[in-house]
Amino acid sequence: MAEYNFIKACFCQPVDRVPVWLMRQAGRYLPEYRAVRAQGAGTFLDLCKDPQRSAEVSVQPIDILDVDAAIMFSDILTPIEPMGMALDFVPGPVFANPVRTSADVDALVVPENMAEAVPYVPQIIQRLRQQLEGRVPLIGFGGAPFTLACYMVEGKGSKDFAALKRMMYGDPELYRTLMEKVTEMDLRYLNMQIEAGAQTIQIFDTWGGLVSPTDFEKFVLPYTKKLIAGLNRKDIPVIYFVKGSGTMLELVKEAGSDVIGLDWHINLGKARDILGDDVAVQGNLDPSVLYAPQPYIEQEVQRILNENDDRPGFIFNLGHGITPSVDPANAIFMVDAVHRLSKK
Ligand code: CP3
């Protein structure tokens, strides 16, 4: 496994060019994705549960963009369904019965066997490992406990996740019980992915940056730390991406991942100076730069490479997911620019 540039970069080993992939690289900006999505007229969740079609859309960005890693096509919220919560996407996620009371928390199921609870997840991983034939490593993923709880308590996306905050501050005992259940589910879920063949694990904490550093340490970090410590990592790198965490990187590092994902609100060079050279970083092009003319995209890729200044342990990515209205030609151009400008 160590021969992949991507895996080497995760472990701060030297590479002959900077590896690159894009968060949400399989998605609506690709006409090829929209074509598969339209087959059978099913929903997004139907696509997630169909290993043949979901593997097909996971491979599309490898062929189209020439990225250095594949990520299985799924969603962070699919493993919440077997906890007993009906899930829909419109296209944002909606839970019909959000968790609000201690009876709600008590009713949550932590499935003993996640491979049986979400059988389509190990199936897509096994299928992808075969289809990729060693071309690129396969990233499995899950939501961080805090971000999962944001959706479970709120019931949908939100600017401030007020319902979750009310529980977190108003009934810390209930919050703790909820977080322990979510963390245990997450741990079983991610270890199941490793067993099925995932070669890297990324933990998405999209909303972890909403809180102050003090509250991050109290309410977010302990659960991610426990999750990462419990993974059967073997030689499998773990990436922790906390959106909006540029002002609390020392705390994010304490979670214990091999790689720290960065959004675009901090310059990469500054983040690396703070984090030190014993942890790799991934990021951090502003996704909206993909709306710019190609010379500007190239200039921004060069700027970020300059900020990294040849330090080992760097994976190029966007600072958050690619947006649906980006021209795929600009994503292809960006990936090529990273390879071309970083080649030794
Ligand atoms: O990276 C990839 O290519 C793998 C696929 C992937 C999806 N969601 C597919 C998806 C991954 C890694 C995710 C993670 C995810 N899902 C996160 C963490 C990363 C982030 O973006 O912050 C979060 C917060 C979710 C929850 C979620 N799912 C939201 C908020 C939405 C709606 C967003 C939107 O753009 O409309 C989804 C739906 C979703 N997940 C879509 C895709 C391709 C769009 C649904 C469709 O195709 O109709």
mmCIF file of C-alpha atoms and ligand atoms in Angstrom:
data_model
loop_
_atom_site.group_PDB
_atom_site.id
_atom_site.type_symbol
_atom_site.label_atom_id
_atom_site.label_comp_id
_atom_site.label_asym_id
_atom_site.label_seq_id
_atom_site.Cartn_x
_atom_site.Cartn_y
_atom_site.Cartn_z
ATOM 1 C CA MET A 1 0.000 0.000 0.000
ATOM 2 C CA ALA A 2 2.896 2.322 0.714
ATOM 3 C CA GLU A 3 3.600 2.765 -3.017
ATOM 4 C CA TYR A 4 0.702 5.230 -3.452
ATOM 5 C CA ASN A 5 1.759 8.910 -3.396
ATOM 6 C CA PHE A 6 -1.456 9.659 -1.531
ATOM 7 C CA ILE A 7 -0.739 7.196 1.295
ATOM 8 C CA LYS A 8 2.908 8.266 1.498
ATOM 9 C CA ALA A 9 1.835 11.905 1.830
ATOM 10 C CA CYS A 10 -0.591 10.969 4.637
ATOM 11 C CA PHE A 11 2.381 9.594 6.583
ATOM 12 C CA CYS A 12 4.695 12.560 5.779
ATOM 13 C CA GLN A 13 6.894 10.456 3.498
ATOM 14 C CA PRO A 14 8.507 11.983 0.357
ATOM 15 C CA VAL A 15 6.532 11.896 -2.941
ATOM 16 C CA ASP A 16 7.453 12.642 -6.569
ATOM 17 C CA ARG A 17 4.408 14.885 -7.058
ATOM 18 C CA VAL A 18 1.712 16.258 -4.760
ATOM 19 C CA PRO A 19 -1.355 13.985 -4.625
ATOM 20 C CA VAL A 20 -4.763 15.604 -5.113
ATOM 21 C CA TRP A 21 -8.458 14.714 -4.786
ATOM 22 C CA LEU A 22 -11.610 16.794 -4.262
ATOM 23 C CA MET A 23 -14.126 16.565 -1.472
ATOM 24 C CA ARG A 24 -17.508 15.671 -3.052
ATOM 25 C CA GLN A 25 -15.661 14.716 -6.249
ATOM 26 C CA ALA A 26 -18.509 12.366 -7.244
ATOM 27 C CA GLY A 27 -21.495 14.632 -7.591
ATOM 28 C CA ARG A 28 -23.874 16.862 -9.455
ATOM 29 C CA TYR A 29 -21.265 19.044 -11.235
ATOM 30 C CA LEU A 30 -20.488 15.971 -13.409
ATOM 31 C CA PRO A 31 -22.969 15.274 -16.254
ATOM 32 C CA GLU A 32 -21.875 11.623 -15.994
ATOM 33 C CA TYR A 33 -23.076 11.573 -12.341
ATOM 34 C CA ARG A 34 -26.389 13.190 -13.258
ATOM 35 C CA ALA A 35 -26.895 10.533 -15.952
ATOM 36 C CA VAL A 36 -26.443 7.653 -13.482
ATOM 37 C CA ARG A 37 -28.563 9.486 -10.881
ATOM 38 C CA ALA A 38 -31.390 9.758 -13.455
ATOM 39 C CA GLN A 39 -31.352 6.010 -14.227
ATOM 40 C CA GLY A 40 -34.319 4.319 -12.576
ATOM 41 C CA ALA A 41 -35.597 7.734 -11.384
ATOM 42 C CA GLY A 42 -34.646 6.781 -7.811
ATOM 43 C CA THR A 43 -33.686 9.146 -4.996
ATOM 44 C CA PHE A 44 -30.196 10.035 -3.792
ATOM 45 C CA LEU A 45 -30.626 7.507 -0.967
ATOM 46 C CA ASP A 46 -31.597 4.826 -3.509
ATOM 47 C CA LEU A 47 -28.332 5.556 -5.308
ATOM 48 C CA CYS A 48 -26.368 5.218 -2.030
ATOM 49 C CA LYS A 49 -28.025 1.825 -1.449
ATOM 50 C CA ASP A 50 -27.290 0.468 -4.934
ATOM 51 C CA PRO A 51 -23.664 -0.797 -4.829
ATOM 52 C CA GLN A 52 -23.415 -1.199 -8.601
ATOM 53 C CA ARG A 53 -24.453 2.379 -9.437
ATOM 54 C CA SER A 54 -22.770 3.984 -6.412
ATOM 55 C CA ALA A 55 -19.476 2.253 -7.298
ATOM 56 C CA GLU A 56 -19.890 3.537 -10.852
ATOM 57 C CA VAL A 57 -20.169 7.179 -9.721
ATOM 58 C CA SER A 58 -17.224 6.732 -7.291
ATOM 59 C CA VAL A 59 -14.981 5.715 -10.217
ATOM 60 C CA GLN A 60 -16.102 8.563 -12.516
ATOM 61 C CA PRO A 61 -13.782 11.222 -11.025
ATOM 62 C CA ILE A 62 -10.795 8.841 -11.268
ATOM 63 C CA ASP A 63 -11.351 8.515 -15.025
ATOM 64 C CA ILE A 64 -12.470 12.097 -15.674
ATOM 65 C CA LEU A 65 -10.260 14.143 -13.321
ATOM 66 C CA ASP A 66 -7.237 11.837 -12.827
ATOM 67 C CA VAL A 67 -7.339 12.339 -9.049
ATOM 68 C CA ASP A 68 -5.038 10.315 -6.765
ATOM 69 C CA ALA A 69 -7.695 8.761 -4.516
ATOM 70 C CA ALA A 70 -11.249 7.453 -4.774
ATOM 71 C CA ILE A 71 -13.868 8.083 -2.096
ATOM 72 C CA MET A 72 -16.778 5.692 -1.756
ATOM 73 C CA PHE A 73 -20.080 7.246 -2.738
ATOM 74 C CA SER A 74 -22.375 7.486 0.270
ATOM 75 C CA ASP A 75 -23.363 10.088 2.861
ATOM 76 C CA ILE A 76 -22.323 10.733 6.459
ATOM 77 C CA LEU A 77 -25.953 10.290 7.545
ATOM 78 C CA THR A 78 -26.743 6.864 6.052
ATOM 79 C CA PRO A 79 -25.591 4.925 9.179
ATOM 80 C CA ILE A 80 -27.998 7.005 11.309
ATOM 81 C CA GLU A 81 -31.004 5.362 9.631
ATOM 82 C CA PRO A 82 -30.478 1.980 11.369
ATOM 83 C CA MET A 83 -30.208 3.799 14.712
ATOM 84 C CA GLY A 84 -33.980 4.171 14.259
ATOM 85 C CA MET A 85 -34.230 7.543 12.479
ATOM 86 C CA ALA A 86 -36.133 7.851 9.186
ATOM 87 C CA LEU A 87 -33.977 9.825 6.719
ATOM 88 C CA ASP A 88 -34.804 11.728 3.548
ATOM 89 C CA PHE A 89 -32.825 14.068 1.254
ATOM 90 C CA VAL A 90 -34.547 17.074 -0.386
ATOM 91 C CA PRO A 91 -31.609 17.407 -1.402
ATOM 92 C CA GLY A 92 -30.438 18.470 2.089
ATOM 93 C CA PRO A 93 -30.911 15.782 4.762
ATOM 94 C CA VAL A 94 -34.144 15.668 6.820
ATOM 95 C CA PHE A 95 -34.927 13.416 9.804
ATOM 96 C CA ALA A 96 -38.699 13.097 10.376
ATOM 97 C CA ASN A 97 -38.282 12.613 14.155
ATOM 98 C CA PRO A 98 -35.329 14.547 15.567
ATOM 99 C CA VAL A 99 -33.808 13.477 18.894
ATOM 100 C CA ARG A 100 -34.882 15.926 21.621
ATOM 101 C CA THR A 101 -35.767 14.107 24.878
ATOM 102 C CA SER A 102 -34.122 11.475 27.044
ATOM 103 C CA ALA A 103 -36.728 8.980 25.759
ATOM 104 C CA ASP A 104 -35.558 9.800 22.208
ATOM 105 C CA VAL A 105 -31.913 9.205 23.165
ATOM 106 C CA ASP A 106 -32.799 5.952 24.978
ATOM 107 C CA ALA A 107 -34.660 4.718 21.895
ATOM 108 C CA LEU A 108 -31.576 5.089 19.654
ATOM 109 C CA VAL A 109 -30.208 1.724 18.564
ATOM 110 C CA VAL A 110 -26.455 1.105 18.325
ATOM 111 C CA PRO A 111 -26.375 -1.844 15.924
ATOM 112 C CA GLU A 112 -24.073 -4.659 17.030
ATOM 113 C CA ASN A 113 -23.181 -5.467 13.427
ATOM 114 C CA MET A 114 -22.869 -2.452 11.121
ATOM 115 C CA ALA A 115 -22.171 -4.668 8.086
ATOM 116 C CA GLU A 116 -25.694 -6.051 8.525
ATOM 117 C CA ALA A 117 -27.221 -2.664 9.398
ATOM 118 C CA VAL A 118 -25.939 -0.976 6.206
ATOM 119 C CA PRO A 119 -24.993 -3.925 3.954
ATOM 120 C CA TYR A 120 -24.621 -1.683 0.904
ATOM 121 C CA VAL A 121 -21.560 0.018 2.479
ATOM 122 C CA PRO A 122 -19.249 -3.036 2.695
ATOM 123 C CA GLN A 123 -20.644 -4.084 -0.692
ATOM 124 C CA ILE A 124 -19.632 -0.837 -2.390
ATOM 125 C CA ILE A 125 -16.190 -0.966 -0.733
ATOM 126 C CA GLN A 126 -15.547 -4.532 -1.931
ATOM 127 C CA ARG A 127 -16.812 -3.720 -5.401
ATOM 128 C CA LEU A 128 -14.651 -0.588 -5.618
ATOM 129 C CA ARG A 129 -11.497 -2.385 -4.501
ATOM 130 C CA GLN A 130 -12.039 -4.813 -7.386
ATOM 131 C CA GLN A 131 -12.919 -2.169 -9.961
ATOM 132 C CA LEU A 132 -10.043 0.137 -9.008
ATOM 133 C CA GLU A 133 -7.530 -2.724 -9.440
ATOM 134 C CA GLY A 134 -4.926 -0.847 -7.433
ATOM 135 C CA ARG A 135 -5.057 2.302 -9.612
ATOM 136 C CA VAL A 136 -5.687 4.566 -6.609
ATOM 137 C CA PRO A 137 -6.383 3.937 -2.911
ATOM 138 C CA LEU A 138 -9.959 3.963 -1.617
ATOM 139 C CA ILE A 139 -11.088 6.421 1.062
ATOM 140 C CA GLY A 140 -13.893 5.374 3.417
ATOM 141 C CA PHE A 141 -15.509 8.012 5.611
ATOM 142 C CA GLY A 142 -17.908 8.963 8.336
ATOM 143 C CA GLY A 143 -19.194 12.082 10.047
ATOM 144 C CA ALA A 144 -17.552 13.138 13.316
ATOM 145 C CA PRO A 145 -19.841 12.468 16.310
ATOM 146 C CA PHE A 146 -20.518 16.205 16.800
ATOM 147 C CA THR A 147 -21.579 16.837 13.180
ATOM 148 C CA LEU A 148 -23.791 13.727 13.184
ATOM 149 C CA ALA A 149 -25.440 14.905 16.435
ATOM 150 C CA CYS A 150 -26.056 18.359 14.872
ATOM 151 C CA TYR A 151 -28.305 16.749 12.241
ATOM 152 C CA MET A 152 -29.874 14.183 14.587
ATOM 153 C CA VAL A 153 -31.009 16.799 17.116
ATOM 154 C CA GLU A 154 -31.868 19.587 14.676
ATOM 155 C CA GLY A 155 -33.482 17.187 12.206
ATOM 156 C CA LYS A 156 -32.043 19.108 9.242
ATOM 157 C CA GLY A 157 -29.337 21.553 8.205
ATOM 158 C CA SER A 158 -29.224 24.881 10.060
ATOM 159 C CA LYS A 159 -27.117 28.042 10.419
ATOM 160 C CA ASP A 160 -26.558 27.622 14.161
ATOM 161 C CA PHE A 161 -28.030 24.212 15.160
ATOM 162 C CA ALA A 162 -29.941 25.849 18.032
ATOM 163 C CA ALA A 163 -31.716 22.650 19.130
ATOM 164 C CA LEU A 164 -28.390 20.848 19.541
ATOM 165 C CA LYS A 165 -26.925 23.844 21.431
ATOM 166 C CA ARG A 166 -29.926 23.907 23.778
ATOM 167 C CA MET A 167 -29.326 20.264 24.662
ATOM 168 C CA MET A 168 -25.536 20.648 24.893
ATOM 169 C CA TYR A 169 -25.685 23.596 27.325
ATOM 170 C CA GLY A 170 -29.030 22.921 29.015
ATOM 171 C CA ASP A 171 -28.781 19.190 29.636
ATOM 172 C CA PRO A 172 -25.111 18.211 29.387
ATOM 173 C CA GLU A 173 -25.841 14.750 30.831
ATOM 174 C CA LEU A 174 -28.306 13.979 28.045
ATOM 175 C CA TYR A 175 -25.870 15.424 25.491
ATOM 176 C CA ARG A 176 -23.125 13.157 26.847
ATOM 177 C CA THR A 177 -25.349 10.067 26.670
ATOM 178 C CA LEU A 178 -26.292 10.917 23.073
ATOM 179 C CA MET A 179 -22.662 11.545 22.065
ATOM 180 C CA GLU A 180 -21.500 8.277 23.618
ATOM 181 C CA LYS A 181 -24.083 6.343 21.611
ATOM 182 C CA VAL A 182 -23.189 8.157 18.380
ATOM 183 C CA THR A 183 -19.449 7.656 18.978
ATOM 184 C CA GLU A 184 -19.922 3.928 19.578
ATOM 185 C CA MET A 185 -21.980 3.551 16.390
ATOM 186 C CA ASP A 186 -19.360 5.556 14.452
ATOM 187 C CA LEU A 187 -16.537 3.396 15.780
ATOM 188 C CA ARG A 188 -18.260 0.178 14.717
ATOM 189 C CA TYR A 189 -19.158 1.759 11.372
ATOM 190 C CA LEU A 190 -15.623 2.920 10.519
ATOM 191 C CA ASN A 191 -13.960 -0.302 11.728
ATOM 192 C CA MET A 192 -16.414 -2.205 9.530
ATOM 193 C CA GLN A 193 -15.264 -0.074 6.554
ATOM 194 C CA ILE A 194 -11.608 -0.877 7.315
ATOM 195 C CA GLU A 195 -12.444 -4.571 7.515
ATOM 196 C CA ALA A 196 -14.290 -4.345 4.175
ATOM 197 C CA GLY A 197 -11.215 -2.828 2.482
ATOM 198 C CA ALA A 198 -11.155 0.963 2.972
ATOM 199 C CA GLN A 199 -7.512 2.107 2.711
ATOM 200 C CA THR A 200 -7.911 5.526 4.370
ATOM 201 C CA ILE A 201 -10.584 6.953 6.667
ATOM 202 C CA GLN A 202 -11.723 10.580 6.503
ATOM 203 C CA ILE A 203 -13.784 11.980 9.378
ATOM 204 C CA PHE A 204 -15.939 14.967 8.339
ATOM 205 C CA ASP A 205 -16.633 17.525 11.089
ATOM 206 C CA THR A 206 -18.434 20.108 8.986
ATOM 207 C CA TRP A 207 -19.929 21.936 11.989
ATOM 208 C CA GLY A 208 -17.136 21.427 14.570
ATOM 209 C CA GLY A 209 -15.876 24.962 13.886
ATOM 210 C CA LEU A 210 -19.140 26.600 14.977
ATOM 211 C CA VAL A 211 -18.176 26.515 18.668
ATOM 212 C CA SER A 212 -15.486 28.391 20.610
ATOM 213 C CA PRO A 213 -12.134 26.693 21.273
ATOM 214 C CA THR A 214 -13.233 26.196 24.908
ATOM 215 C CA ASP A 215 -16.441 24.450 23.868
ATOM 216 C CA PHE A 216 -14.617 22.501 21.160
ATOM 217 C CA GLU A 217 -12.376 21.065 23.868
ATOM 218 C CA LYS A 218 -15.365 20.279 26.085
ATOM 219 C CA PHE A 219 -18.089 19.139 23.699
ATOM 220 C CA VAL A 220 -16.451 18.061 20.416
ATOM 221 C CA LEU A 221 -12.876 16.884 20.875
ATOM 222 C CA PRO A 222 -13.348 14.122 23.528
ATOM 223 C CA TYR A 223 -15.628 12.152 21.209
ATOM 224 C CA THR A 224 -13.465 12.444 18.072
ATOM 225 C CA LYS A 225 -10.421 11.547 20.169
ATOM 226 C CA LYS A 226 -12.145 8.419 21.466
ATOM 227 C CA LEU A 227 -13.273 7.530 17.939
ATOM 228 C CA ILE A 228 -9.797 7.825 16.403
ATOM 229 C CA ALA A 229 -8.167 5.969 19.312
ATOM 230 C CA GLY A 230 -10.592 3.073 18.820
ATOM 231 C CA LEU A 231 -9.983 2.591 15.081
ATOM 232 C CA ASN A 232 -8.172 -0.549 13.975
ATOM 233 C CA ARG A 233 -5.813 1.652 12.011
ATOM 234 C CA LYS A 234 -3.045 -0.829 11.190
ATOM 235 C CA ASP A 235 -1.326 1.015 8.317
ATOM 236 C CA ILE A 236 -4.461 2.979 7.446
ATOM 237 C CA PRO A 237 -4.186 6.764 7.630
ATOM 238 C CA VAL A 238 -6.919 8.835 9.275
ATOM 239 C CA ILE A 239 -7.839 12.343 8.054
ATOM 240 C CA TYR A 240 -9.778 14.701 10.367
ATOM 241 C CA PHE A 241 -11.436 17.656 8.622
ATOM 242 C CA VAL A 242 -13.008 20.288 10.869
ATOM 243 C CA LYS A 243 -14.441 23.125 8.819
ATOM 244 C CA GLY A 244 -13.777 26.524 10.376
ATOM 245 C CA SER A 245 -11.050 25.324 12.751
ATOM 246 C CA GLY A 246 -8.171 27.596 11.658
ATOM 247 C CA THR A 247 -8.115 29.328 15.046
ATOM 248 C CA MET A 248 -7.963 26.082 17.039
ATOM 249 C CA LEU A 249 -5.615 23.821 15.100
ATOM 250 C CA GLU A 250 -3.656 22.748 18.197
ATOM 251 C CA LEU A 251 -6.895 21.267 19.569
ATOM 252 C CA VAL A 252 -7.756 19.582 16.271
ATOM 253 C CA LYS A 253 -4.295 17.987 16.322
ATOM 254 C CA GLU A 254 -5.018 16.531 19.772
ATOM 255 C CA ALA A 255 -7.682 14.304 18.211
ATOM 256 C CA GLY A 256 -4.789 12.165 16.945
ATOM 257 C CA SER A 257 -5.298 11.915 13.164
ATOM 258 C CA ASP A 258 -2.431 11.426 10.691
ATOM 259 C CA VAL A 259 -3.737 14.215 8.443
ATOM 260 C CA ILE A 260 -5.571 17.453 9.252
ATOM 261 C CA GLY A 261 -8.001 18.845 6.673
ATOM 262 C CA LEU A 262 -7.942 22.637 6.273
ATOM 263 C CA ASP A 263 -10.552 25.002 4.882
ATOM 264 C CA TRP A 264 -9.473 28.205 3.067
ATOM 265 C CA HIS A 265 -9.833 30.661 5.957
ATOM 266 C CA ILE A 266 -6.241 30.117 7.056
ATOM 267 C CA ASN A 267 -3.190 30.189 4.792
ATOM 268 C CA LEU A 268 -1.671 26.756 4.427
ATOM 269 C CA GLY A 269 1.864 27.917 5.313
ATOM 270 C CA LYS A 270 0.647 29.475 8.551
ATOM 271 C CA ALA A 271 -1.354 26.336 9.434
ATOM 272 C CA ARG A 272 1.729 24.164 8.859
ATOM 273 C CA ASP A 273 3.855 26.449 11.049
ATOM 274 C CA ILE A 274 1.313 26.051 13.864
ATOM 275 C CA LEU A 275 0.860 22.288 13.436
ATOM 276 C CA GLY A 276 4.540 21.312 13.146
ATOM 277 C CA ASP A 277 6.087 18.716 10.869
ATOM 278 C CA ASP A 278 4.787 15.539 12.536
ATOM 279 C CA VAL A 279 1.303 15.765 11.029
ATOM 280 C CA ALA A 280 0.242 15.957 7.367
ATOM 281 C CA VAL A 281 -2.253 18.505 6.023
ATOM 282 C CA GLN A 282 -4.906 18.411 3.305
ATOM 283 C CA GLY A 283 -6.421 21.415 1.549
ATOM 284 C CA ASN A 284 -7.153 24.188 1.017
ATOM 285 C CA LEU A 285 -8.276 25.903 -2.203
ATOM 286 C CA ASP A 286 -11.449 27.977 -1.835
ATOM 287 C CA PRO A 287 -14.011 25.902 -3.815
ATOM 288 C CA SER A 288 -15.338 29.083 -5.445
ATOM 289 C CA VAL A 289 -11.956 29.678 -7.122
ATOM 290 C CA LEU A 290 -13.153 26.987 -9.542
ATOM 291 C CA TYR A 291 -15.512 29.689 -10.907
ATOM 292 C CA ALA A 292 -12.446 31.793 -11.887
ATOM 293 C CA PRO A 293 -10.742 31.857 -15.309
ATOM 294 C CA GLN A 294 -8.094 29.128 -15.618
ATOM 295 C CA PRO A 295 -5.043 31.445 -15.289
ATOM 296 C CA TYR A 296 -6.391 32.544 -11.890
ATOM 297 C CA ILE A 297 -6.945 28.901 -10.839
ATOM 298 C CA GLU A 298 -3.346 28.124 -11.817
ATOM 299 C CA GLN A 299 -2.056 31.119 -9.852
ATOM 300 C CA GLU A 300 -3.948 29.953 -6.735
ATOM 301 C CA VAL A 301 -2.659 26.377 -7.087
ATOM 302 C CA GLN A 302 0.882 27.774 -7.337
ATOM 303 C CA ARG A 303 0.336 30.003 -4.300
ATOM 304 C CA ILE A 304 -0.770 27.060 -2.157
ATOM 305 C CA LEU A 305 2.132 24.895 -3.381
ATOM 306 C CA ASN A 306 4.496 27.782 -2.506
ATOM 307 C CA GLU A 307 2.975 28.007 0.958
ATOM 308 C CA ASN A 308 3.615 24.320 1.484
ATOM 309 C CA ASP A 309 7.203 25.014 0.435
ATOM 310 C CA ASP A 310 8.028 21.370 -0.395
ATOM 311 C CA ARG A 311 7.302 20.139 3.127
ATOM 312 C CA PRO A 312 6.459 16.404 3.138
ATOM 313 C CA GLY A 313 2.935 15.463 4.223
ATOM 314 C CA PHE A 314 0.781 17.530 1.861
ATOM 315 C CA ILE A 315 -2.357 16.461 -0.015
ATOM 316 C CA PHE A 316 -3.962 19.039 -2.280
ATOM 317 C CA ASN A 317 -7.757 19.369 -1.982
ATOM 318 C CA LEU A 318 -10.458 21.996 -1.865
ATOM 319 C CA GLY A 319 -11.226 23.588 1.508
ATOM 320 C CA HIS A 320 -14.755 22.091 1.325
ATOM 321 C CA GLY A 321 -16.858 20.182 -1.211
ATOM 322 C CA ILE A 322 -16.972 21.065 -4.908
ATOM 323 C CA THR A 323 -20.190 22.936 -5.738
ATOM 324 C CA PRO A 324 -22.798 21.684 -8.248
ATOM 325 C CA SER A 325 -22.473 24.569 -10.742
ATOM 326 C CA VAL A 326 -18.691 24.302 -11.288
ATOM 327 C CA ASP A 327 -17.604 23.620 -14.891
ATOM 328 C CA PRO A 328 -15.950 20.150 -14.843
ATOM 329 C CA ALA A 329 -13.299 21.500 -17.252
ATOM 330 C CA ASN A 330 -12.042 23.761 -14.441
ATOM 331 C CA ALA A 331 -11.812 20.850 -11.992
ATOM 332 C CA ILE A 332 -9.848 18.843 -14.585
ATOM 333 C CA PHE A 333 -7.585 21.858 -15.137
ATOM 334 C CA MET A 334 -6.992 22.283 -11.394
ATOM 335 C CA VAL A 335 -5.976 18.647 -10.845
ATOM 336 C CA ASP A 336 -3.611 18.807 -13.818
ATOM 337 C CA ALA A 337 -2.118 22.082 -12.524
ATOM 338 C CA VAL A 338 -1.332 20.468 -9.140
ATOM 339 C CA HIS A 339 0.406 17.531 -10.856
ATOM 340 C CA ARG A 340 2.261 19.690 -13.406
ATOM 341 C CA LEU A 341 3.455 22.390 -10.995
ATOM 342 C CA SER A 342 4.533 20.011 -8.202
ATOM 343 C CA LYS A 343 6.348 17.376 -10.290
ATOM 344 C CA LYS A 344 9.926 16.795 -9.146
HETATM 345 O O1 CP3 B 1 -16.971 13.118 -1.598
HETATM 346 C C1 CP3 B 1 -17.664 12.357 -2.297
HETATM 347 O O2 CP3 B 1 -17.653 12.397 -3.543
HETATM 348 C C2 CP3 B 1 -18.490 11.257 -1.620
HETATM 349 C C3 CP3 B 1 -19.855 11.545 -1.406
HETATM 350 C C4 CP3 B 1 -20.345 12.382 -0.237
HETATM 351 C C5 CP3 B 1 -21.667 12.895 -0.213
HETATM 352 N N1 CP3 B 1 -21.864 13.473 1.004
HETATM 353 C C6 CP3 B 1 -22.635 12.771 -1.312
HETATM 354 C C7 CP3 B 1 -23.815 13.671 -1.381
HETATM 355 C C8 CP3 B 1 -19.732 12.725 0.986
HETATM 356 C C9 CP3 B 1 -18.323 12.465 1.467
HETATM 357 C C10 CP3 B 1 -20.718 13.412 1.761
HETATM 358 C C11 CP3 B 1 -20.466 13.886 3.142
HETATM 359 C C12 CP3 B 1 -21.460 14.778 3.782
HETATM 360 N N2 CP3 B 1 -22.829 14.709 3.714
HETATM 361 C C13 CP3 B 1 -21.130 15.817 4.679
HETATM 362 C C14 CP3 B 1 -19.723 16.192 5.101
HETATM 363 C C15 CP3 B 1 -19.030 16.973 4.057
HETATM 364 C C16 CP3 B 1 -19.604 18.340 3.770
HETATM 365 O O3 CP3 B 1 -19.952 18.561 2.620
HETATM 366 O O4 CP3 B 1 -19.669 19.157 4.686
HETATM 367 C C17 CP3 B 1 -22.332 16.404 5.103
HETATM 368 C C18 CP3 B 1 -22.461 17.581 6.049
HETATM 369 C C19 CP3 B 1 -23.400 15.682 4.507
HETATM 370 C C20 CP3 B 1 -24.880 15.894 4.683
HETATM 371 C C21 CP3 B 1 -25.512 16.266 3.386
HETATM 372 N N3 CP3 B 1 -25.792 15.368 2.355
HETATM 373 C C22 CP3 B 1 -25.955 17.538 2.938
HETATM 374 C C23 CP3 B 1 -25.848 18.820 3.758
HETATM 375 C C24 CP3 B 1 -26.484 17.374 1.632
HETATM 376 C C25 CP3 B 1 -27.122 18.398 0.741
HETATM 377 C C26 CP3 B 1 -26.033 19.264 0.200
HETATM 378 C C27 CP3 B 1 -26.295 19.771 -1.189
HETATM 379 O O5 CP3 B 1 -25.272 20.067 -1.829
HETATM 380 O O6 CP3 B 1 -27.440 19.870 -1.644
HETATM 381 C C28 CP3 B 1 -26.351 16.009 1.281
HETATM 382 C C29 CP3 B 1 -26.770 15.390 0.014
HETATM 383 C C30 CP3 B 1 -25.647 14.830 -0.815
HETATM 384 N N4 CP3 B 1 -24.615 14.066 -0.343
HETATM 385 C C31 CP3 B 1 -25.532 14.948 -2.248
HETATM 386 C C32 CP3 B 1 -24.369 14.215 -2.593
HETATM 387 C C33 CP3 B 1 -23.834 13.970 -3.979
HETATM 388 C C34 CP3 B 1 -26.499 15.663 -3.190
HETATM 389 C C35 CP3 B 1 -27.713 14.818 -3.376
HETATM 390 C C36 CP3 B 1 -28.114 14.557 -4.810
HETATM 391 O O7 CP3 B 1 -27.272 14.132 -5.639
HETATM 392 O O8 CP3 B 1 -29.300 14.754 -5.063
#
